Amino acid sequence: MKLSVIIVNYNVKTLLEQCLLSVERAMQAIEGEIIVVDNASADESCTMIQEKFPQVRLLANKLNEGFSKANNRALRIARGEYLLLLNPDTLVPEDCFDRCIDFMDRHPDAGALGVRMIDGGGHYLPESKRGLPTPWVAFCKIFGLTRLFPGSRRFAGYYLGHLPNDKTCPIDVLAGAFMFMRRRAIDQAGLLDESFFMYGEDIDLSFRIGQCGFQNYYFPETNILHYKGESTRRGSLNYVVLFYKAMLIFANKHFSGQHNGLFKILIKLAVYFRALLSVLSRIAGVMVSPLQRLRPPFGTGSPKRALLIAARERFGACQKMLNNSPTRYQPLELMAPEKLEQTARAVEAFAPDVLIFDLNSVSATLIIQTMDRLCRSNIHFKIVGL
C-alpha cells in the first residue's frame, strides 16, 4: 500500500466532510487508505462518516485523547509506505498526493515534507515552513521581532522568512496540519510524543526525524487550504498557555544546561506578556464596542452580493443551502466551473461581496488557486456542497 492518510477530528463535522471528499478525489489513482480518529466529538461526526464515507477506517475514542495519542493509535495500524497526518479543517487539490509521492520517491533522503498552505481568506500561512525554536528564535517570536522583520534571517528564524515561499527547500520543522512522512523515517524516529497533548508535537517529531539522518522539506509545488483555528481558538489566552507549555516540554527534552534555563525564562515571560496583552485587548474591546455596532460584521445587515461557482444542475441545491444560512445572500450570477482566468474576470465584472464554490461540481484545485489569486481583493470565500 502506497499511502495512509490519518485525520484526527474533534467537533468539525462540516469541515471534515469537505476534507474527506477532497482526500478521496486526490487518492483516485493511489493504492491507499483513510483513517479517521474521532476524539469524542459531540456533533455527530462519526455518524456522518459511517453514512457518507463507509470506506474510511473510523476509530472512535470515548474521550478526547489529544492530538498525539489519537494520531499514534492510527499510525500503529496504518499500512502505507507513506504516512500523512492531515488536519480535518483542510482541503487538498486533486493532484496533491501524486506530487508529494513523486517528490519523495525521487528524494530518498527526504524523511518528511510539508506543503504551501493558505488560510480561509486565501492568504499564505507562514507556518508552512519553520525553523527550530532555539532560545533566540523563541525570543524573537515571543516579543514580536519576527513580525516586525518578517524577511530577516536573524529575526524571522521561526517562520524562515528569508527563504522564498515558492521554492522547494530543506527546513527544520513541518506543520502538523500536513506532515507527509516516509514510514522508514517514522520507524527510526518513533511515534509522536504523547507528553504533548496539543501543540509542539510536530516540532518534536520533525526534530527527531532530522536527528535520524533524514531531511525535512518545504514543498510548495502543491498548495492546500487550511482554515486554521476552526478546531482550536488560537487567539485565546488558553491557547497561549497550552502552546508555551508544549515548548517547555520540548526544551526539557532537547535542550540542556544554559539553553534549557534560558528557554524556560523566555517561556514564562511570554505567558505573562501574552496574558497582559489579552487583558488589554479585552479592555480595548469594551471601549470600541459602540463603534462595532456602527460597523456590523460580515454576515449581518443587507444581503451579500454572491457569485456562485457551480454546475447548472447544482444551482437549485446550492441555493437551498444558502437560503438556510444565517447570512443573507443576493445571487448575482451562476457561473459554471471553468478555468481560473474566467473566474477572475467574472469577479472583476460583478464585484461580489462573496465568492461561493460548490465542492460537488468544482475541483478543489480551482477553489484553492482562485482563493490564492484573489486574497487581496477584499472578497469573502465560502465553500458549500455535499
mmCIF file of C-alpha atoms in Angstrom:
data_model
loop_
_atom_site.group_PDB
_atom_site.id
_atom_site.type_symbol
_atom_site.label_atom_id
_atom_site.label_comp_id
_atom_site.label_asym_id
_atom_site.label_seq_id
_atom_site.Cartn_x
_atom_site.Cartn_y
_atom_site.Cartn_z
ATOM 1 C CA MET A 1 0.000 0.000 0.000
ATOM 2 C CA LYS A 2 1.398 3.381 -1.017
ATOM 3 C CA LEU A 3 -0.312 5.925 1.273
ATOM 4 C CA SER A 4 -2.157 6.093 4.591
ATOM 5 C CA VAL A 5 -3.960 9.372 5.319
ATOM 6 C CA ILE A 6 -4.622 9.926 9.030
ATOM 7 C CA ILE A 7 -7.055 12.580 10.267
ATOM 8 C CA VAL A 8 -7.809 13.377 13.924
ATOM 9 C CA ASN A 9 -11.215 15.023 14.281
ATOM 10 C CA TYR A 10 -12.838 16.965 17.094
ATOM 11 C CA ASN A 11 -16.211 18.665 16.543
ATOM 12 C CA VAL A 12 -15.666 19.979 12.996
ATOM 13 C CA LYS A 13 -18.114 17.732 11.121
ATOM 14 C CA THR A 14 -18.828 20.053 8.172
ATOM 15 C CA LEU A 15 -15.163 20.786 7.522
ATOM 16 C CA LEU A 16 -14.253 17.120 7.951
ATOM 17 C CA GLU A 17 -16.845 16.178 5.334
ATOM 18 C CA GLN A 18 -15.312 18.590 2.828
ATOM 19 C CA CYS A 19 -11.824 17.394 3.728
ATOM 20 C CA LEU A 20 -12.717 13.733 3.195
ATOM 21 C CA LEU A 21 -14.277 14.448 -0.191
ATOM 22 C CA SER A 22 -11.102 16.223 -1.335
ATOM 23 C CA VAL A 23 -8.918 13.408 0.041
ATOM 24 C CA GLU A 24 -10.967 10.781 -1.800
ATOM 25 C CA ARG A 25 -10.559 12.677 -5.060
ATOM 26 C CA ALA A 26 -6.808 13.017 -4.510
ATOM 27 C CA MET A 27 -6.481 9.250 -3.916
ATOM 28 C CA GLN A 28 -8.338 8.129 -7.051
ATOM 29 C CA ALA A 29 -5.256 6.569 -8.666
ATOM 30 C CA ILE A 30 -3.370 5.714 -5.458
ATOM 31 C CA GLU A 31 -3.461 2.475 -3.510
ATOM 32 C CA GLY A 32 -4.164 3.788 -0.056
ATOM 33 C CA GLU A 33 -6.377 4.077 2.990
ATOM 34 C CA ILE A 34 -8.032 6.829 5.020
ATOM 35 C CA ILE A 35 -8.105 6.537 8.808
ATOM 36 C CA VAL A 36 -10.116 8.980 10.926
ATOM 37 C CA VAL A 37 -9.674 9.069 14.696
ATOM 38 C CA ASP A 38 -12.553 10.915 16.348
ATOM 39 C CA ASN A 39 -11.773 12.409 19.757
ATOM 40 C CA ALA A 40 -15.258 12.057 21.277
ATOM 41 C CA SER A 41 -16.936 14.697 19.095
ATOM 42 C CA ALA A 42 -20.442 15.770 20.093
ATOM 43 C CA ASP A 43 -21.517 16.933 16.612
ATOM 44 C CA GLU A 44 -22.374 13.542 15.032
ATOM 45 C CA SER A 45 -19.105 13.411 13.101
ATOM 46 C CA CYS A 46 -18.964 9.622 13.464
ATOM 47 C CA THR A 47 -22.479 9.186 12.092
ATOM 48 C CA MET A 48 -21.603 11.363 9.096
ATOM 49 C CA ILE A 49 -18.514 9.264 8.348
ATOM 50 C CA GLN A 50 -20.409 5.976 8.613
ATOM 51 C CA GLU A 51 -23.198 7.188 6.321
ATOM 52 C CA LYS A 52 -21.239 9.115 3.680
ATOM 53 C CA PHE A 53 -17.739 7.591 3.776
ATOM 54 C CA PRO A 54 -18.189 3.904 4.689
ATOM 55 C CA GLN A 55 -14.776 3.011 3.236
ATOM 56 C CA VAL A 56 -12.997 5.180 5.845
ATOM 57 C CA ARG A 57 -11.482 3.318 8.794
ATOM 58 C CA LEU A 58 -13.097 5.042 11.779
ATOM 59 C CA LEU A 59 -11.577 4.850 15.251
ATOM 60 C CA ALA A 60 -13.988 6.446 17.721
ATOM 61 C CA ASN A 61 -12.480 7.438 21.061
ATOM 62 C CA LYS A 62 -14.725 7.712 24.104
ATOM 63 C CA LEU A 63 -12.601 10.586 25.459
ATOM 64 C CA ASN A 64 -10.614 13.414 23.887
ATOM 65 C CA GLU A 65 -7.160 11.839 23.935
ATOM 66 C CA GLY A 66 -5.369 14.779 22.351
ATOM 67 C CA PHE A 67 -3.598 15.081 19.012
ATOM 68 C CA SER A 68 -0.536 12.912 19.666
ATOM 69 C CA LYS A 69 -2.223 9.920 21.274
ATOM 70 C CA ALA A 70 -5.008 9.862 18.680
ATOM 71 C CA ASN A 71 -2.551 10.006 15.773
ATOM 72 C CA ASN A 72 -0.401 7.280 17.305
ATOM 73 C CA ARG A 73 -3.419 4.998 17.544
ATOM 74 C CA ALA A 74 -3.824 5.297 13.772
ATOM 75 C CA LEU A 75 -0.101 5.163 12.990
ATOM 76 C CA ARG A 76 0.162 1.776 14.705
ATOM 77 C CA ILE A 77 -2.336 0.203 12.297
ATOM 78 C CA ALA A 78 -1.507 2.214 9.150
ATOM 79 C CA ARG A 79 -0.178 0.128 6.259
ATOM 80 C CA GLY A 80 1.135 2.748 3.834
ATOM 81 C CA GLU A 81 4.689 3.228 2.588
ATOM 82 C CA TYR A 82 3.982 6.918 3.185
ATOM 83 C CA LEU A 83 2.019 8.336 6.113
ATOM 84 C CA LEU A 84 0.179 11.660 6.049
ATOM 85 C CA LEU A 85 -1.008 13.434 9.183
ATOM 86 C CA LEU A 86 -3.741 15.797 7.981
ATOM 87 C CA ASN A 87 -5.940 18.265 9.851
ATOM 88 C CA PRO A 88 -9.723 17.961 9.348
ATOM 89 C CA ASP A 89 -10.035 21.681 8.544
ATOM 90 C CA THR A 90 -8.103 21.343 5.292
ATOM 91 C CA LEU A 91 -8.859 20.947 1.594
ATOM 92 C CA VAL A 92 -6.342 19.238 -0.706
ATOM 93 C CA PRO A 93 -6.145 19.591 -4.519
ATOM 94 C CA GLU A 94 -6.698 16.593 -6.745
ATOM 95 C CA ASP A 95 -3.001 16.180 -7.668
ATOM 96 C CA CYS A 96 -1.619 16.862 -4.189
ATOM 97 C CA PHE A 97 -0.716 13.323 -3.161
ATOM 98 C CA ASP A 98 0.630 12.376 -6.590
ATOM 99 C CA ARG A 99 3.047 15.314 -6.440
ATOM 100 C CA CYS A 100 4.142 14.514 -2.883
ATOM 101 C CA ILE A 101 4.717 10.832 -3.636
ATOM 102 C CA ASP A 102 6.694 11.680 -6.774
ATOM 103 C CA PHE A 103 8.949 14.051 -4.815
ATOM 104 C CA MET A 104 9.537 11.549 -2.000
ATOM 105 C CA ASP A 105 10.248 8.739 -4.474
ATOM 106 C CA ARG A 106 12.856 10.917 -6.202
ATOM 107 C CA HIS A 107 14.476 12.112 -2.945
ATOM 108 C CA PRO A 108 15.392 9.111 -0.769
ATOM 109 C CA ASP A 109 16.984 11.456 1.777
ATOM 110 C CA ALA A 110 13.571 13.032 2.466
ATOM 111 C CA GLY A 111 12.074 11.897 5.744
ATOM 112 C CA ALA A 112 9.047 14.172 5.549
ATOM 113 C CA LEU A 113 7.652 17.130 3.664
ATOM 114 C CA GLY A 114 5.200 19.955 4.208
ATOM 115 C CA VAL A 115 3.377 21.996 1.578
ATOM 116 C CA ARG A 116 2.418 25.611 0.985
ATOM 117 C CA MET A 117 -0.749 26.415 2.953
ATOM 118 C CA ILE A 118 -3.276 29.230 2.609
ATOM 119 C CA ASP A 119 -5.984 30.195 5.092
ATOM 120 C CA GLY A 120 -9.731 30.680 4.617
ATOM 121 C CA GLY A 121 -9.115 34.121 3.138
ATOM 122 C CA GLY A 122 -6.563 32.863 0.622
ATOM 123 C CA HIS A 123 -3.555 34.289 2.480
ATOM 124 C CA TYR A 124 -0.253 32.431 2.750
ATOM 125 C CA LEU A 125 0.284 30.803 6.151
ATOM 126 C CA PRO A 126 3.850 31.429 7.386
ATOM 127 C CA GLU A 127 3.872 28.232 9.469
ATOM 128 C CA SER A 128 4.113 26.339 6.174
ATOM 129 C CA LYS A 129 7.890 26.404 6.834
ATOM 130 C CA ARG A 130 9.523 26.842 10.212
ATOM 131 C CA GLY A 131 12.891 26.756 11.898
ATOM 132 C CA LEU A 132 13.888 25.078 15.129
ATOM 133 C CA PRO A 133 12.709 27.135 18.162
ATOM 134 C CA THR A 134 16.081 27.789 19.782
ATOM 135 C CA PRO A 135 16.104 30.302 22.686
ATOM 136 C CA TRP A 136 16.965 33.166 20.301
ATOM 137 C CA VAL A 137 14.327 32.168 17.754
ATOM 138 C CA ALA A 138 11.760 31.833 20.545
ATOM 139 C CA PHE A 139 12.718 35.257 21.930
ATOM 140 C CA CYS A 140 12.206 36.912 18.527
ATOM 141 C CA LYS A 141 8.806 35.285 18.079
ATOM 142 C CA ILE A 142 7.568 35.948 21.613
ATOM 143 C CA PHE A 143 8.419 39.636 21.614
ATOM 144 C CA GLY A 144 7.333 40.474 18.082
ATOM 145 C CA LEU A 145 10.669 40.800 16.282
ATOM 146 C CA THR A 146 9.595 38.074 13.853
ATOM 147 C CA ARG A 147 6.545 40.118 12.892
ATOM 148 C CA LEU A 148 8.481 43.398 12.702
ATOM 149 C CA PHE A 149 11.171 41.931 10.427
ATOM 150 C CA PRO A 150 9.390 39.134 8.520
ATOM 151 C CA GLY A 151 12.109 38.753 5.878
ATOM 152 C CA SER A 152 15.105 38.798 8.199
ATOM 153 C CA ARG A 153 17.397 35.792 8.537
ATOM 154 C CA ARG A 154 18.375 36.959 12.045
ATOM 155 C CA PHE A 155 14.955 37.885 13.460
ATOM 156 C CA ALA A 156 12.487 35.751 11.456
ATOM 157 C CA GLY A 157 14.005 32.333 12.037
ATOM 158 C CA TYR A 158 10.790 30.825 13.380
ATOM 159 C CA TYR A 159 8.986 31.191 10.031
ATOM 160 C CA LEU A 160 12.179 31.175 7.919
ATOM 161 C CA GLY A 161 11.111 34.476 6.410
ATOM 162 C CA HIS A 162 14.372 34.824 4.483
ATOM 163 C CA LEU A 163 13.504 31.779 2.364
ATOM 164 C CA PRO A 164 11.185 32.222 -0.658
ATOM 165 C CA ASN A 165 7.634 30.940 -0.244
ATOM 166 C CA ASP A 166 7.556 29.479 -3.759
ATOM 167 C CA LYS A 167 10.794 27.433 -3.780
ATOM 168 C CA THR A 168 11.368 23.894 -2.546
ATOM 169 C CA CYS A 169 13.981 23.892 0.206
ATOM 170 C CA PRO A 170 15.212 21.933 3.255
ATOM 171 C CA ILE A 171 13.673 23.084 6.545
ATOM 172 C CA ASP A 172 13.756 22.020 10.190
ATOM 173 C CA VAL A 173 10.101 21.934 11.220
ATOM 174 C CA LEU A 174 6.891 20.878 9.459
ATOM 175 C CA ALA A 175 3.339 21.880 10.359
ATOM 176 C CA GLY A 176 1.192 19.199 11.976
ATOM 177 C CA ALA A 177 -1.685 20.224 9.708
ATOM 178 C CA PHE A 178 0.077 18.413 6.829
ATOM 179 C CA MET A 179 3.001 16.090 7.593
ATOM 180 C CA PHE A 180 3.758 13.742 4.692
ATOM 181 C CA MET A 181 6.235 11.203 6.090
ATOM 182 C CA ARG A 182 8.243 8.215 4.956
ATOM 183 C CA ARG A 183 7.397 5.128 7.009
ATOM 184 C CA ARG A 184 11.089 4.266 7.349
ATOM 185 C CA ALA A 185 11.699 7.666 8.939
ATOM 186 C CA ILE A 186 8.908 7.094 11.471
ATOM 187 C CA ASP A 187 10.170 3.588 12.204
ATOM 188 C CA GLN A 188 13.511 5.132 13.189
ATOM 189 C CA ALA A 189 12.327 8.375 14.813
ATOM 190 C CA GLY A 190 9.400 6.848 16.684
ATOM 191 C CA LEU A 191 5.791 7.915 17.045
ATOM 192 C CA LEU A 192 4.510 11.254 18.294
ATOM 193 C CA ASP A 193 5.455 12.036 21.895
ATOM 194 C CA GLU A 194 2.250 11.720 23.921
ATOM 195 C CA SER A 195 3.581 14.158 26.535
ATOM 196 C CA PHE A 196 2.299 16.783 24.094
ATOM 197 C CA PHE A 197 -1.493 16.929 24.384
ATOM 198 C CA MET A 198 -1.841 19.666 21.774
ATOM 199 C CA TYR A 199 0.774 21.840 20.010
ATOM 200 C CA GLY A 200 4.516 21.250 19.828
ATOM 201 C CA GLU A 201 4.310 17.594 18.840
ATOM 202 C CA ASP A 202 5.002 18.469 15.203
ATOM 203 C CA ILE A 203 8.147 20.385 16.194
ATOM 204 C CA ASP A 204 9.361 17.468 18.289
ATOM 205 C CA LEU A 205 8.710 14.849 15.601
ATOM 206 C CA SER A 206 10.291 16.992 12.873
ATOM 207 C CA PHE A 207 13.390 17.417 15.043
ATOM 208 C CA ARG A 208 13.665 13.670 15.720
ATOM 209 C CA ILE A 209 13.295 12.828 12.019
ATOM 210 C CA GLY A 210 16.233 15.143 11.329
ATOM 211 C CA GLN A 211 18.270 13.543 14.115
ATOM 212 C CA CYS A 212 17.850 10.176 12.390
ATOM 213 C CA GLY A 213 19.681 11.465 9.325
ATOM 214 C CA PHE A 214 16.667 12.356 7.176
ATOM 215 C CA GLN A 215 15.902 15.755 5.680
ATOM 216 C CA ASN A 216 12.600 17.606 6.045
ATOM 217 C CA TYR A 217 11.467 19.616 3.020
ATOM 218 C CA TYR A 218 9.179 22.539 2.302
ATOM 219 C CA PHE A 219 7.425 21.598 -0.956
ATOM 220 C CA PRO A 220 5.337 24.462 -2.432
ATOM 221 C CA GLU A 221 4.662 22.644 -5.713
ATOM 222 C CA THR A 222 1.222 21.915 -4.286
ATOM 223 C CA ASN A 223 -0.963 24.167 -2.121
ATOM 224 C CA ILE A 224 -3.630 23.238 0.401
ATOM 225 C CA LEU A 225 -6.356 25.219 2.136
ATOM 226 C CA HIS A 226 -6.079 25.199 5.938
ATOM 227 C CA TYR A 227 -8.797 27.129 7.698
ATOM 228 C CA LYS A 228 -6.577 27.263 10.802
ATOM 229 C CA GLY A 229 -8.201 27.682 14.172
ATOM 230 C CA GLU A 230 -11.565 26.159 13.311
ATOM 231 C CA SER A 231 -10.995 23.350 15.806
ATOM 232 C CA THR A 232 -8.935 25.487 18.221
ATOM 233 C CA ARG A 233 -9.125 29.090 19.393
ATOM 234 C CA ARG A 234 -5.647 30.337 18.650
ATOM 235 C CA GLY A 235 -6.124 33.880 19.849
ATOM 236 C CA SER A 236 -7.199 32.916 23.361
ATOM 237 C CA LEU A 237 -5.048 33.016 26.467
ATOM 238 C CA ASN A 238 -5.762 29.310 26.893
ATOM 239 C CA TYR A 239 -4.089 28.658 23.526
ATOM 240 C CA VAL A 240 -1.051 30.689 24.578
ATOM 241 C CA VAL A 241 -0.674 28.731 27.813
ATOM 242 C CA LEU A 242 -1.066 25.361 26.052
ATOM 243 C CA PHE A 243 1.388 26.295 23.307
ATOM 244 C CA TYR A 244 4.124 27.551 25.603
ATOM 245 C CA LYS A 245 3.687 24.608 27.959
ATOM 246 C CA ALA A 246 4.373 22.454 24.925
ATOM 247 C CA MET A 247 7.513 24.493 24.256
ATOM 248 C CA LEU A 248 8.670 23.781 27.820
ATOM 249 C CA ILE A 249 8.266 20.049 27.198
ATOM 250 C CA PHE A 250 10.345 20.411 24.034
ATOM 251 C CA ALA A 251 13.058 22.396 25.846
ATOM 252 C CA ASN A 252 13.294 19.889 28.695
ATOM 253 C CA LYS A 253 13.586 17.076 26.188
ATOM 254 C CA HIS A 254 16.106 18.502 23.727
ATOM 255 C CA PHE A 255 17.959 21.410 25.361
ATOM 256 C CA SER A 256 20.340 21.168 28.289
ATOM 257 C CA GLY A 257 22.309 23.468 30.556
ATOM 258 C CA GLN A 258 22.151 27.209 29.865
ATOM 259 C CA HIS A 259 19.940 26.793 26.799
ATOM 260 C CA ASN A 260 17.300 24.976 28.809
ATOM 261 C CA GLY A 261 17.305 27.543 31.623
ATOM 262 C CA LEU A 262 17.158 30.475 29.204
ATOM 263 C CA PHE A 263 14.329 28.864 27.270
ATOM 264 C CA LYS A 264 12.279 28.376 30.446
ATOM 265 C CA ILE A 265 12.725 32.022 31.418
ATOM 266 C CA LEU A 266 11.597 33.144 27.962
ATOM 267 C CA ILE A 267 8.551 30.880 28.064
ATOM 268 C CA LYS A 268 7.424 32.229 31.428
ATOM 269 C CA LEU A 269 7.929 35.809 30.259
ATOM 270 C CA ALA A 270 5.927 35.001 27.138
ATOM 271 C CA VAL A 271 2.947 33.685 29.091
ATOM 272 C CA TYR A 272 2.873 36.758 31.356
ATOM 273 C CA PHE A 273 3.361 39.075 28.371
ATOM 274 C CA ARG A 274 0.561 37.478 26.354
ATOM 275 C CA ALA A 275 -1.699 37.411 29.414
ATOM 276 C CA LEU A 276 -1.215 41.174 29.761
ATOM 277 C CA LEU A 277 -1.987 41.666 26.071
ATOM 278 C CA SER A 278 -5.127 39.556 26.458
ATOM 279 C CA VAL A 279 -6.365 41.727 29.338
ATOM 280 C CA LEU A 280 -5.600 44.932 27.429
ATOM 281 C CA SER A 281 -7.353 43.533 24.369
ATOM 282 C CA ARG A 282 -10.500 42.853 26.384
ATOM 283 C CA ILE A 283 -10.432 46.377 27.799
ATOM 284 C CA ALA A 284 -9.993 47.810 24.310
ATOM 285 C CA GLY A 285 -12.854 45.624 23.093
ATOM 286 C CA VAL A 286 -15.189 47.103 25.676
ATOM 287 C CA MET A 287 -14.130 50.621 24.693
ATOM 288 C CA VAL A 288 -14.671 50.127 20.940
ATOM 289 C CA SER A 289 -17.900 48.128 21.176
ATOM 290 C CA PRO A 290 -20.087 51.184 20.383
ATOM 291 C CA LEU A 291 -18.100 51.654 17.155
ATOM 292 C CA GLN A 292 -18.505 47.979 16.289
ATOM 293 C CA ARG A 293 -22.268 48.393 16.446
ATOM 294 C CA LEU A 294 -21.969 51.058 13.758
ATOM 295 C CA ARG A 295 -19.988 48.656 11.557
ATOM 296 C CA PRO A 296 -21.730 45.265 11.599
ATOM 297 C CA PRO A 297 -19.604 42.192 10.885
ATOM 298 C CA PHE A 298 -19.798 40.268 7.640
ATOM 299 C CA GLY A 299 -22.938 38.158 7.531
ATOM 300 C CA THR A 300 -25.243 40.734 9.112
ATOM 301 C CA GLY A 301 -27.162 43.638 7.628
ATOM 302 C CA SER A 302 -28.106 43.806 3.963
ATOM 303 C CA PRO A 303 -27.886 40.723 1.702
ATOM 304 C CA LYS A 304 -24.378 39.890 0.477
ATOM 305 C CA ARG A 305 -23.769 40.019 -3.262
ATOM 306 C CA ALA A 306 -22.733 36.481 -4.148
ATOM 307 C CA LEU A 307 -21.155 34.955 -7.235
ATOM 308 C CA LEU A 308 -21.879 31.221 -7.217
ATOM 309 C CA ILE A 309 -19.432 28.911 -8.967
ATOM 310 C CA ALA A 310 -21.337 25.676 -9.628
ATOM 311 C CA ALA A 311 -22.584 23.371 -12.343
ATOM 312 C CA ARG A 312 -26.041 24.423 -13.558
ATOM 313 C CA GLU A 313 -27.692 21.241 -12.340
ATOM 314 C CA ARG A 314 -26.384 22.037 -8.844
ATOM 315 C CA PHE A 315 -27.729 25.596 -8.669
ATOM 316 C CA GLY A 316 -31.033 24.667 -7.015
ATOM 317 C CA ALA A 317 -29.391 22.587 -4.292
ATOM 318 C CA CYS A 318 -26.813 25.291 -3.598
ATOM 319 C CA GLN A 319 -29.483 27.984 -3.479
ATOM 320 C CA LYS A 320 -31.415 25.919 -0.928
ATOM 321 C CA MET A 321 -28.325 25.625 1.274
ATOM 322 C CA LEU A 322 -27.721 29.372 1.075
ATOM 323 C CA ASN A 323 -31.353 30.098 1.964
ATOM 324 C CA ASN A 324 -30.877 28.085 5.151
ATOM 325 C CA SER A 325 -27.746 30.029 6.065
ATOM 326 C CA PRO A 326 -27.892 32.734 8.774
ATOM 327 C CA THR A 327 -26.197 35.042 6.268
ATOM 328 C CA ARG A 328 -28.489 36.507 3.604
ATOM 329 C CA TYR A 329 -27.189 36.239 0.041
ATOM 330 C CA GLN A 330 -28.229 38.004 -3.145
ATOM 331 C CA PRO A 331 -27.111 35.769 -6.036
ATOM 332 C CA LEU A 332 -25.634 37.906 -8.804
ATOM 333 C CA GLU A 333 -24.752 35.217 -11.287
ATOM 334 C CA LEU A 334 -24.381 31.490 -11.662
ATOM 335 C CA MET A 335 -21.097 30.550 -13.252
ATOM 336 C CA ALA A 336 -20.094 27.086 -14.419
ATOM 337 C CA PRO A 337 -16.712 25.922 -13.099
ATOM 338 C CA GLU A 338 -14.173 26.947 -15.698
ATOM 339 C CA LYS A 339 -10.553 27.965 -15.783
ATOM 340 C CA LEU A 340 -9.064 30.368 -13.268
ATOM 341 C CA GLU A 341 -8.827 33.260 -15.738
ATOM 342 C CA GLN A 342 -12.560 33.125 -16.460
ATOM 343 C CA THR A 343 -13.379 33.102 -12.740
ATOM 344 C CA ALA A 344 -11.113 36.089 -12.128
ATOM 345 C CA ARG A 345 -12.719 38.045 -14.980
ATOM 346 C CA ALA A 346 -16.187 37.298 -13.605
ATOM 347 C CA VAL A 347 -15.156 38.630 -10.203
ATOM 348 C CA GLU A 348 -13.896 41.841 -11.802
ATOM 349 C CA ALA A 349 -17.138 42.226 -13.770
ATOM 350 C CA PHE A 350 -19.625 41.583 -10.949
ATOM 351 C CA ALA A 351 -17.658 42.844 -7.903
ATOM 352 C CA PRO A 352 -19.326 40.413 -5.460
ATOM 353 C CA ASP A 353 -19.019 40.512 -1.673
ATOM 354 C CA VAL A 354 -18.532 36.774 -1.519
ATOM 355 C CA LEU A 355 -17.430 34.045 -3.902
ATOM 356 C CA ILE A 356 -19.246 30.757 -3.220
ATOM 357 C CA PHE A 357 -17.892 27.449 -4.524
ATOM 358 C CA ASP A 358 -19.899 24.242 -4.823
ATOM 359 C CA LEU A 359 -17.460 21.483 -3.881
ATOM 360 C CA ASN A 360 -19.655 18.882 -5.602
ATOM 361 C CA SER A 361 -19.049 20.395 -9.025
ATOM 362 C CA VAL A 362 -15.878 22.488 -8.633
ATOM 363 C CA SER A 363 -12.424 20.999 -8.200
ATOM 364 C CA ALA A 364 -10.506 21.702 -5.012
ATOM 365 C CA THR A 365 -7.630 22.754 -7.268
ATOM 366 C CA LEU A 366 -9.683 25.573 -8.812
ATOM 367 C CA ILE A 367 -11.014 26.663 -5.415
ATOM 368 C CA ILE A 368 -7.538 26.905 -3.881
ATOM 369 C CA GLN A 369 -5.989 28.612 -6.921
ATOM 370 C CA THR A 370 -8.794 31.181 -7.063
ATOM 371 C CA MET A 371 -8.575 31.978 -3.344
ATOM 372 C CA ASP A 372 -4.802 32.286 -3.605
ATOM 373 C CA ARG A 373 -5.062 34.693 -6.524
ATOM 374 C CA LEU A 374 -7.891 36.854 -5.136
ATOM 375 C CA CYS A 375 -6.765 37.022 -1.498
ATOM 376 C CA ARG A 376 -6.095 40.778 -1.692
ATOM 377 C CA SER A 377 -9.430 41.677 -3.297
ATOM 378 C CA ASN A 378 -11.453 42.003 -0.034
ATOM 379 C CA ILE A 379 -13.759 39.222 -1.216
ATOM 380 C CA HIS A 380 -15.008 36.623 1.249
ATOM 381 C CA PHE A 381 -14.952 32.952 0.282
ATOM 382 C CA LYS A 382 -17.415 30.201 1.139
ATOM 383 C CA ILE A 383 -17.480 26.518 0.205
ATOM 384 C CA VAL A 384 -20.784 24.637 0.103
ATOM 385 C CA GLY A 385 -21.931 21.258 -1.152
ATOM 386 C CA LEU A 386 -22.320 17.634 -0.153
#
